[in-house]
């Protein structure tokens, strides 16, 4: 059931078809290069793109900008305590700041970090410490159509086989990412989280939860894990997060703000080490690279994220969007995850071979047809891997209405009806670091 009405609105418009075609060409067929004003419905990411509540805007005005001892920090600390159950908080400018602070305190050269799936910035920060990021997803995580309640789970079998290979002493950190962003936003069960806790204890590792979408994950648990069918999302979040030694959090996701993040822990030694690193990289530990007002807004956002009305509405919107697409015959990853619907570009455009980037071709076609911006997460974004050819349509929180999503469904349907008009692409120029090429590379359509 819809849980909001609008109090502030922002004008959007659909540029003419000619304008869209020109904008696409000028952007080098890379939608990261489009001006946001040229986009009608922007599903590029759910990170920091949501709408804040009136309570958050009110908190913003009351933010305390004191360098040290800010009251806004006290508010954040008590929100983290109440919602997530941890007593010590180190605020950072966003999630990757928290990763730098925490993983720098836990990892050294030659270590191995295990994760159900490392998100891009997590992988980069683990590698930046000289450590080796190894993924342990369950087999069905990258199967686009197999049913499953918790396709985001951490595979203990894989984890044990890595430990048998490298030795437990080389694995000081085990991470569970909830929901599993890089596995289509699939949830992780509490039962799986308990088993990861036991595994970490057996090998003597620190157990970290990447809690970016902890509230969405808790709502999935409520709906799908029998033990918790009578629990609230708030109760489940505390139970699940409680198994970890430390959390990394991006406020731009379930903190319901546009910027911010933090590390949380109950471990005093770890807290001290993180605090020292935070002073070096982020700022004094009562603001950590955020303004006081942003800290205040995040404190409110964390509490709102576990309200039943919010989180139920959130998952319902994503599920409805997925159903509308499926009903229209658009191939998608099923079941849908918490923050986005993923289109199966290989099935949608079977005439475009992998070498010509079917995902990116679909992204461009969606913009050309309806001013819709999504993002490719296939062979263009991840060269030299064999990921499925996915296009992610991420839903910003509390931002778009059903009409916007119906427009996207209509756009996708029209693109598929005229699929022979969609041609493959070739890369014209790309940055030195190929791993980041989807942000800045330019492409051109291939004419056969
Ligand atoms: C977004 C994200 C991060 C990084 O957070 P930023 O705020 O973008 O720096 C880390 N882990 C996961 C799972 C994420 O989704």
Short mmCIF file of C-alpha atoms and ligand atoms in Angstrom, two decimals:
data_model
loop_
_atom_site.label_atom_id
_atom_site.label_comp_id
_atom_site.label_asym_id
_atom_site.label_seq_id
_atom_site.Cartn_x
_atom_site.Cartn_y
_atom_site.Cartn_z
CA UNK A 1 0.00 0.00 0.00
CA UNK A 2 1.30 3.46 -0.90
CA UNK A 3 2.81 5.13 2.17
CA UNK A 4 3.54 8.69 0.99
CA UNK A 5 2.13 11.83 -0.58
CA UNK A 6 4.22 14.58 -2.18
CA UNK A 7 5.12 17.82 -0.41
CA UNK A 8 7.86 19.07 -2.76
CA UNK A 9 8.00 18.25 -6.46
CA UNK A 10 10.68 18.49 -9.15
CA UNK A 11 9.87 19.19 -12.80
CA UNK A 12 11.06 16.60 -15.31
CA UNK A 13 10.64 16.55 -19.05
CA UNK A 14 11.09 14.23 -22.00
CA UNK A 15 13.36 15.78 -24.65
CA UNK A 16 12.28 15.32 -28.28
CA UNK A 17 13.36 12.16 -30.10
CA UNK A 18 15.81 14.18 -32.24
CA UNK A 19 17.31 15.71 -29.09
CA UNK A 20 17.63 12.28 -27.45
CA UNK A 21 19.37 10.86 -30.48
CA UNK A 22 21.80 13.76 -30.56
CA UNK A 23 22.41 13.60 -26.79
CA UNK A 24 23.21 9.89 -27.08
CA UNK A 25 25.65 10.50 -29.89
CA UNK A 26 27.31 13.37 -28.01
CA UNK A 27 27.59 11.11 -24.94
CA UNK A 28 29.51 8.53 -26.98
CA UNK A 29 26.68 6.01 -26.40
CA UNK A 30 27.63 6.00 -22.72
CA UNK A 31 24.72 7.13 -20.54
CA UNK A 32 27.08 8.18 -17.70
CA UNK A 33 27.98 11.08 -20.01
CA UNK A 34 24.38 12.27 -20.38
CA UNK A 35 23.29 15.41 -18.58
CA UNK A 36 20.67 14.39 -15.99
CA UNK A 37 18.38 17.08 -17.44
CA UNK A 38 18.20 15.08 -20.67
CA UNK A 39 16.84 12.06 -18.77
CA UNK A 40 13.11 11.56 -18.18
CA UNK A 41 13.07 8.58 -15.77
CA UNK A 42 16.48 8.04 -14.19
CA UNK A 43 17.06 4.46 -13.02
CA UNK A 44 20.85 4.64 -13.18
CA UNK A 45 21.24 3.90 -9.46
CA UNK A 46 19.40 3.83 -6.14
CA UNK A 47 22.48 5.26 -4.41
CA UNK A 48 21.87 8.66 -2.84
CA UNK A 49 19.09 9.42 -5.34
CA UNK A 50 16.07 8.98 -3.06
CA UNK A 51 13.75 11.56 -1.55
CA UNK A 52 14.11 12.54 2.10
CA UNK A 53 11.07 12.79 4.38
CA UNK A 54 9.78 16.03 5.92
CA UNK A 55 11.19 14.76 9.25
CA UNK A 56 14.63 14.45 7.66
CA UNK A 57 14.45 17.94 6.16
CA UNK A 58 13.47 19.25 9.60
CA UNK A 59 16.43 17.43 11.16
CA UNK A 60 18.67 18.96 8.50
CA UNK A 61 17.80 22.47 9.66
CA UNK A 62 18.56 21.50 13.23
CA UNK A 63 21.94 19.95 12.37
CA UNK A 64 24.77 20.84 14.76
CA UNK A 65 27.87 21.87 12.81
CA UNK A 66 30.24 21.83 15.79
CA UNK A 67 33.62 20.35 14.89
CA UNK A 68 33.74 18.22 18.03
CA UNK A 69 30.97 16.83 20.23
CA UNK A 70 28.15 17.61 17.78
CA UNK A 71 24.65 16.83 19.06
CA UNK A 72 23.85 15.45 15.59
CA UNK A 73 26.50 12.79 16.18
CA UNK A 74 24.77 11.79 19.44
CA UNK A 75 21.56 11.38 17.47
CA UNK A 76 23.31 9.15 14.95
CA UNK A 77 24.92 7.09 17.69
CA UNK A 78 21.58 6.46 19.39
CA UNK A 79 19.88 5.63 16.06
CA UNK A 80 22.61 3.09 15.22
CA UNK A 81 22.27 1.65 18.73
CA UNK A 82 18.46 1.37 18.53
CA UNK A 83 18.12 0.22 14.92
CA UNK A 84 21.27 -1.84 14.42
CA UNK A 85 22.33 -2.72 17.96
CA UNK A 86 25.92 -1.41 17.92
CA UNK A 87 27.35 1.03 20.45
CA UNK A 88 30.33 2.49 18.58
CA UNK A 89 30.00 4.48 15.36
CA UNK A 90 32.61 6.04 13.08
CA UNK A 91 30.90 8.30 10.52
CA UNK A 92 32.41 8.59 7.01
CA UNK A 93 31.61 10.53 3.86
CA UNK A 94 29.95 7.48 2.23
CA UNK A 95 30.14 3.68 2.15
CA UNK A 96 33.53 3.43 0.46
CA UNK A 97 34.98 5.73 3.12
CA UNK A 98 33.78 3.22 5.72
CA UNK A 99 35.35 0.41 3.69
CA UNK A 100 38.68 2.21 3.60
CA UNK A 101 38.57 2.84 7.34
CA UNK A 102 37.52 -0.69 8.33
CA UNK A 103 39.39 -2.86 5.82
CA UNK A 104 42.55 -0.84 6.37
CA UNK A 105 42.26 -1.74 10.06
CA UNK A 106 41.62 -5.45 9.40
CA UNK A 107 43.58 -6.52 6.31
CA UNK A 108 47.22 -6.62 5.26
CA UNK A 109 49.30 -7.70 2.27
CA UNK A 110 48.71 -11.32 1.27
CA UNK A 111 45.44 -11.77 3.21
CA UNK A 112 42.27 -13.18 1.70
CA UNK A 113 38.79 -11.68 2.28
CA UNK A 114 35.76 -13.88 1.66
CA UNK A 115 32.41 -12.31 0.72
CA UNK A 116 29.15 -13.70 -0.71
CA UNK A 117 29.93 -11.22 -3.50
CA UNK A 118 32.25 -8.23 -3.23
CA UNK A 119 30.57 -5.05 -4.42
CA UNK A 120 32.90 -3.10 -6.81
CA UNK A 121 34.17 -0.63 -4.20
CA UNK A 122 34.59 -3.41 -1.60
CA UNK A 123 36.68 -5.43 -4.03
CA UNK A 124 38.79 -2.34 -4.79
CA UNK A 125 39.36 -1.53 -1.09
CA UNK A 126 40.30 -5.11 -0.21
CA UNK A 127 42.75 -5.12 -3.14
CA UNK A 128 44.04 -1.69 -2.09
CA UNK A 129 45.23 -3.28 1.19
CA UNK A 130 47.19 -5.87 -0.84
CA UNK A 131 44.63 -8.54 0.02
CA UNK A 132 42.77 -10.89 -2.31
CA UNK A 133 38.96 -10.52 -2.55
CA UNK A 134 37.32 -13.94 -3.16
CA UNK A 135 33.59 -14.33 -3.84
CA UNK A 136 31.54 -17.16 -2.32
CA UNK A 137 28.06 -16.87 -3.88
CA UNK A 138 25.71 -19.85 -3.94
CA UNK A 139 25.48 -21.66 -7.30
CA UNK A 140 22.07 -20.31 -8.15
CA UNK A 141 23.08 -16.63 -7.62
CA UNK A 142 23.89 -16.05 -11.29
CA UNK A 143 21.10 -18.23 -12.66
CA UNK A 144 18.63 -15.73 -14.13
CA UNK A 145 15.50 -17.82 -13.90
CA UNK A 146 15.85 -20.41 -11.12
CA UNK A 147 13.49 -19.74 -8.23
CA UNK A 148 14.94 -19.23 -4.80
CA UNK A 149 14.17 -17.32 -1.64
CA UNK A 150 17.76 -16.45 -0.72
CA UNK A 151 19.87 -16.45 -3.87
CA UNK A 152 22.11 -13.87 -2.17
CA UNK A 153 23.38 -16.33 0.47
CA UNK A 154 27.03 -16.89 1.33
CA UNK A 155 28.24 -20.35 0.25
CA UNK A 156 29.96 -22.06 3.17
CA UNK A 157 31.08 -24.88 0.86
CA UNK A 158 33.01 -22.44 -1.29
CA UNK A 159 34.40 -20.67 1.75
CA UNK A 160 35.67 -23.93 3.26
CA UNK A 161 37.31 -24.95 -0.01
CA UNK A 162 39.20 -21.61 -0.09
CA UNK A 163 40.25 -22.03 3.55
CA UNK A 164 41.44 -25.59 2.83
CA UNK A 165 43.48 -24.20 -0.04
CA UNK A 166 45.10 -21.12 1.54
CA UNK A 167 44.92 -21.88 5.28
CA UNK A 168 42.71 -20.21 7.90
CA UNK A 169 45.47 -17.85 9.08
CA UNK A 170 45.36 -16.06 5.71
CA UNK A 171 41.63 -15.28 6.05
CA UNK A 172 41.19 -12.63 8.77
CA UNK A 173 37.92 -11.22 7.38
CA UNK A 174 34.64 -12.78 6.28
CA UNK A 175 31.98 -10.46 4.82
CA UNK A 176 28.29 -10.94 4.14
CA UNK A 177 26.72 -8.33 1.87
CA UNK A 178 23.00 -7.92 2.60
CA UNK A 179 21.27 -7.68 0.22
CA UNK A 180 23.80 -9.08 -2.24
CA UNK A 181 24.08 -6.08 -4.58
CA UNK A 182 26.28 -7.72 -7.21
CA UNK A 183 24.01 -10.78 -7.30
CA UNK A 184 20.96 -8.83 -8.49
CA UNK A 185 20.15 -7.49 -5.02
CA UNK A 186 19.15 -10.95 -3.74
CA UNK A 187 18.55 -11.35 0.00
CA UNK A 188 20.53 -13.33 2.58
CA UNK A 189 18.71 -15.42 5.21
CA UNK A 190 19.26 -15.07 8.94
CA UNK A 191 19.99 -18.81 9.04
CA UNK A 192 22.81 -18.29 6.53
CA UNK A 193 24.09 -15.35 8.58
CA UNK A 194 24.26 -17.59 11.69
CA UNK A 195 26.27 -20.16 9.76
CA UNK A 196 28.69 -17.52 8.50
CA UNK A 197 29.12 -16.39 12.14
CA UNK A 198 30.01 -20.00 13.14
CA UNK A 199 32.37 -20.29 10.19
CA UNK A 200 34.14 -17.04 11.13
CA UNK A 201 34.49 -18.31 14.72
CA UNK A 202 35.94 -21.62 13.54
CA UNK A 203 38.64 -19.94 11.47
CA UNK A 204 39.19 -17.07 13.93
CA UNK A 205 38.11 -14.34 11.48
CA UNK A 206 36.31 -11.02 12.03
CA UNK A 207 32.77 -11.17 10.64
CA UNK A 208 31.71 -7.99 8.83
CA UNK A 209 28.24 -7.31 7.47
CA UNK A 210 28.02 -4.89 4.55
CA UNK A 211 24.70 -3.49 5.74
CA UNK A 212 23.94 -1.08 2.87
CA UNK A 213 20.48 -2.60 2.26
CA UNK A 214 19.87 -4.18 5.67
CA UNK A 215 16.25 -3.00 5.89
CA UNK A 216 15.26 -4.37 2.47
CA UNK A 217 16.95 -7.62 3.46
CA UNK A 218 15.00 -7.76 6.74
CA UNK A 219 11.70 -7.36 4.88
CA UNK A 220 12.60 -10.27 2.58
CA UNK A 221 13.40 -12.38 5.64
CA UNK A 222 10.01 -11.52 7.16
CA UNK A 223 8.28 -12.62 3.94
CA UNK A 224 10.37 -15.72 3.17
CA UNK A 225 12.00 -17.24 6.29
CA UNK A 226 9.43 -19.22 8.29
CA UNK A 227 11.08 -18.55 11.66
CA UNK A 228 10.51 -14.80 11.23
CA UNK A 229 7.04 -14.63 9.67
CA UNK A 230 5.65 -12.97 12.83
CA UNK A 231 8.59 -10.60 13.37
CA UNK A 232 8.88 -6.99 12.25
CA UNK A 233 11.59 -5.79 9.88
CA UNK A 234 13.02 -3.78 12.79
CA UNK A 235 13.31 -6.92 14.97
CA UNK A 236 14.83 -8.96 12.14
CA UNK A 237 17.38 -6.24 11.29
CA UNK A 238 18.67 -6.23 14.87
CA UNK A 239 18.80 -10.02 15.03
CA UNK A 240 20.64 -10.39 11.72
CA UNK A 241 23.11 -7.53 12.19
CA UNK A 242 23.76 -8.75 15.74
CA UNK A 243 25.78 -11.72 14.44
CA UNK A 244 28.48 -9.41 13.02
CA UNK A 245 31.57 -8.01 14.73
CA UNK A 246 31.36 -4.84 12.63
CA UNK A 247 29.20 -3.19 9.97
CA UNK A 248 30.07 -1.06 6.97
CA UNK A 249 27.20 1.13 5.88
CA UNK A 250 26.43 3.46 2.99
CA UNK A 251 23.85 6.01 4.12
CA UNK A 252 23.00 6.52 0.45
CA UNK A 253 21.08 3.24 0.47
CA UNK A 254 19.04 2.29 3.55
CA UNK A 255 20.23 5.37 5.46
CA UNK A 256 17.73 7.19 3.21
CA UNK A 257 20.04 10.16 2.64
CA UNK A 258 21.90 11.61 -0.34
CA UNK A 259 25.37 11.30 1.21
CA UNK A 260 26.97 9.60 4.20
CA UNK A 261 28.09 6.33 5.72
CA UNK A 262 29.70 4.77 8.79
CA UNK A 263 31.42 1.86 10.47
CA UNK A 264 29.71 0.38 13.56
CA UNK A 265 31.07 -2.11 16.09
CA UNK A 266 31.00 -3.11 19.77
CA UNK A 267 34.67 -4.05 19.73
CA UNK A 268 36.61 -1.30 21.54
CA UNK A 269 40.00 -2.22 20.05
CA UNK A 270 38.64 -2.21 16.53
CA UNK A 271 36.76 1.02 17.23
CA UNK A 272 39.98 2.76 18.33
CA UNK A 273 41.81 1.64 15.21
CA UNK A 274 38.99 2.76 12.95
CA UNK A 275 38.78 6.10 14.74
CA UNK A 276 42.47 6.81 14.12
CA UNK A 277 42.13 5.93 10.43
CA UNK A 278 38.98 8.04 10.20
CA UNK A 279 40.83 11.11 11.49
CA UNK A 280 43.40 10.57 8.75
CA UNK A 281 41.01 9.92 5.85
CA UNK A 282 37.59 11.27 6.77
CA UNK A 283 37.50 13.86 9.53
CA UNK A 284 37.15 14.19 13.28
CA UNK A 285 35.15 11.17 14.55
CA UNK A 286 32.02 13.14 15.46
CA UNK A 287 31.43 14.22 11.85
CA UNK A 288 33.70 12.06 9.67
CA UNK A 289 33.48 13.84 6.35
CA UNK A 290 29.79 14.68 6.65
CA UNK A 291 28.25 17.99 7.58
CA UNK A 292 26.39 17.93 10.90
CA UNK A 293 23.08 18.37 9.10
CA UNK A 294 23.69 15.30 6.95
CA UNK A 295 24.55 13.29 10.06
CA UNK A 296 21.25 14.45 11.60
CA UNK A 297 19.24 13.51 8.51
CA UNK A 298 20.87 10.06 8.39
CA UNK A 299 19.99 9.45 12.06
CA UNK A 300 16.32 9.98 11.16
CA UNK A 301 16.63 8.01 7.91
CA UNK A 302 17.94 4.90 9.66
CA UNK A 303 14.88 4.81 11.90
CA UNK A 304 12.52 5.33 8.95
CA UNK A 305 14.19 2.56 6.93
CA UNK A 306 12.89 -0.14 9.29
CA UNK A 307 9.35 1.23 9.57
CA UNK A 308 7.00 -1.44 8.23
CA UNK A 309 5.10 1.01 6.01
CA UNK A 310 8.29 2.25 4.37
CA UNK A 311 10.03 -1.04 3.73
CA UNK A 312 6.89 -2.90 2.65
CA UNK A 313 6.08 -0.13 0.17
CA UNK A 314 9.66 -0.25 -1.08
CA UNK A 315 9.70 -3.97 -1.85
CA UNK A 316 6.18 -3.83 -3.26
CA UNK A 317 7.15 -1.14 -5.75
CA UNK A 318 10.11 -3.13 -7.05
CA UNK A 319 8.01 -6.31 -7.26
CA UNK A 320 5.17 -4.54 -9.08
CA UNK A 321 7.64 -3.09 -11.59
CA UNK A 322 9.04 -6.59 -12.19
CA UNK A 323 5.52 -8.02 -12.67
CA UNK A 324 4.59 -5.30 -15.16
CA UNK A 325 7.74 -6.04 -17.17
CA UNK A 326 7.15 -9.79 -17.09
CA UNK A 327 3.50 -9.38 -18.12
CA UNK A 328 4.71 -7.32 -21.10
CA UNK A 329 7.08 -10.15 -22.11
CA UNK A 330 10.31 -8.38 -21.15
CA UNK A 331 12.86 -10.99 -19.94
CA UNK A 332 14.14 -10.25 -16.41
CA UNK A 333 16.17 -11.82 -13.59
CA UNK A 334 13.76 -13.59 -11.22
CA UNK A 335 12.81 -13.31 -8.50
CA UNK A 336 13.47 -9.54 -8.38
CA UNK A 337 15.79 -8.27 -5.63
CA UNK A 338 15.29 -5.35 -3.28
CA UNK A 339 16.49 -2.28 -5.12
CA UNK A 340 16.29 -2.93 -8.84
CA UNK A 341 14.94 -5.03 -11.66
CA UNK A 342 17.53 -6.56 -13.99
CA UNK A 343 16.74 -7.06 -17.67
CA UNK A 344 18.17 -10.10 -19.47
CA UNK A 345 19.69 -8.35 -22.50
CA UNK A 346 20.96 -11.54 -24.14
CA UNK A 347 17.37 -12.84 -24.40
CA UNK A 348 15.93 -9.44 -25.22
CA UNK A 349 18.32 -8.83 -28.16
CA UNK A 350 19.36 -12.31 -29.36
CA UNK A 351 20.69 -10.90 -32.66
CA UNK A 352 23.38 -8.83 -30.88
CA UNK A 353 26.40 -11.05 -30.08
CA UNK A 354 28.25 -10.65 -26.74
CA UNK A 355 31.19 -9.01 -28.53
CA UNK A 356 28.84 -6.16 -29.52
CA UNK A 357 27.55 -5.52 -25.98
CA UNK A 358 23.83 -6.40 -26.05
CA UNK A 359 23.37 -4.87 -22.58
CA UNK A 360 24.81 -1.51 -23.59
CA UNK A 361 22.82 -1.64 -26.85
CA UNK A 362 19.66 -2.12 -24.77
CA UNK A 363 20.61 0.72 -22.39
CA UNK A 364 21.02 3.06 -25.38
CA UNK A 365 17.77 1.89 -26.97
CA UNK A 366 15.82 2.55 -23.73
CA UNK A 367 17.15 6.09 -23.64
CA UNK A 368 16.54 6.71 -27.34
CA UNK A 369 12.99 5.36 -27.15
CA UNK A 370 11.77 6.81 -23.85
CA UNK A 371 14.41 8.96 -22.17
CA UNK A 372 14.93 6.15 -19.63
CA UNK A 373 18.40 5.70 -18.11
CA UNK A 374 19.54 2.30 -16.81
CA UNK A 375 23.01 0.81 -16.50
CA UNK A 376 24.77 -2.08 -18.21
CA UNK A 377 26.23 -4.74 -15.90
CA UNK A 378 27.49 -7.33 -18.39
CA UNK A 379 30.39 -7.71 -20.80
CA UNK A 380 30.85 -3.95 -21.18
CA UNK A 381 31.13 -3.17 -17.44
CA UNK A 382 32.95 -6.40 -16.61
CA UNK A 383 35.35 -7.18 -19.46
CA UNK A 384 37.04 -10.59 -19.43
CA UNK A 385 34.49 -12.19 -17.09
CA UNK A 386 31.53 -14.32 -18.12
CA UNK A 387 28.77 -12.49 -16.31
CA UNK A 388 25.25 -12.66 -17.74
CA UNK A 389 24.33 -9.70 -20.00
CA UNK A 390 22.25 -7.71 -17.52
CA UNK A 391 20.83 -4.20 -17.57
CA UNK A 392 19.95 -2.84 -14.14
CA UNK A 393 16.97 -0.57 -13.65
CA UNK A 394 17.47 0.66 -10.08
CA UNK A 395 14.59 2.33 -8.26
CA UNK A 396 15.46 5.44 -6.23
CA UNK A 397 13.71 5.35 -2.83
CA UNK A 398 10.38 7.19 -2.43
CA UNK A 399 10.94 9.04 -5.72
CA UNK A 400 8.98 7.62 -8.66
CA UNK A 401 5.33 6.67 -8.93
CA UNK A 402 3.62 3.85 -10.77
CA UNK A 403 3.12 6.10 -13.84
CA UNK A 404 6.87 6.56 -14.22
CA UNK A 405 7.42 2.82 -14.05
CA UNK A 406 4.59 2.20 -16.54
CA UNK A 407 6.38 4.55 -18.92
CA UNK A 408 9.54 2.44 -18.54
CA UNK A 409 7.58 -0.76 -19.23
CA UNK A 410 6.03 0.81 -22.33
CA UNK A 411 9.46 1.96 -23.48
CA UNK A 412 10.99 -1.50 -23.03
CA UNK A 413 8.06 -3.13 -24.83
CA UNK A 414 8.43 -0.80 -27.83
CA UNK A 415 12.18 -1.44 -27.97
CA UNK A 416 11.60 -5.21 -28.01
CA UNK A 417 8.87 -4.93 -30.68
CA UNK A 418 11.39 -3.17 -32.94
CA UNK A 419 14.44 -5.10 -31.78
CA UNK A 420 15.93 -5.51 -35.27
CA UNK A 421 16.43 -1.73 -35.29
CA UNK A 422 18.80 -2.04 -32.30
CA UNK A 423 22.39 -2.50 -33.44
CA UNK A 424 25.43 -3.67 -31.49
CA UNK A 425 28.18 -1.31 -30.37
CA UNK A 426 31.96 -1.14 -30.50
CA UNK A 427 34.29 0.64 -28.10
CA UNK A 428 36.02 3.64 -29.71
CA UNK A 429 38.07 4.77 -26.73
CA UNK A 430 38.47 3.50 -23.18
CA UNK A 431 40.47 4.51 -20.10
CA UNK A 432 43.68 2.73 -19.11
CA UNK A 433 41.94 0.97 -16.21
CA UNK A 434 39.55 -1.31 -18.08
CA UNK A 435 37.79 -2.25 -14.84
CA UNK A 436 36.28 1.22 -14.70
CA UNK A 437 35.65 1.59 -18.42
CA UNK A 438 31.87 1.66 -18.31
CA UNK A 439 32.00 5.04 -16.56
CA UNK A 440 33.95 6.89 -19.26
CA UNK A 441 34.48 4.79 -22.43
CA UNK A 442 32.89 5.95 -25.66
CA UNK A 443 31.25 3.71 -28.22
CA UNK A 444 29.68 3.74 -31.68
CA UNK A 445 26.93 1.69 -33.27
CA UNK A 446 28.11 -1.03 -35.65
CA UNK A 447 26.47 -0.94 -39.08
CA UNK A 448 26.45 -4.39 -40.68
C1 LIG B 1 26.96 1.34 -2.53
C2 LIG B 1 27.64 0.23 -1.89
C3 LIG B 1 28.88 0.39 -1.27
C4 LIG B 1 29.66 1.69 -1.31
O1 LIG B 1 28.93 2.76 -0.81
P1 LIG B 1 29.08 4.25 -1.41
O2 LIG B 1 28.23 5.06 -0.51
O3 LIG B 1 28.61 4.21 -2.83
O4 LIG B 1 30.52 4.62 -1.32
C5 LIG B 1 29.43 -0.71 -0.63
N1 LIG B 1 28.80 -1.90 -0.62
C6 LIG B 1 27.60 -2.09 -1.22
C7 LIG B 1 26.94 -3.43 -1.17
C8 LIG B 1 26.99 -1.04 -1.87
O5 LIG B 1 25.80 -1.23 -2.48
#
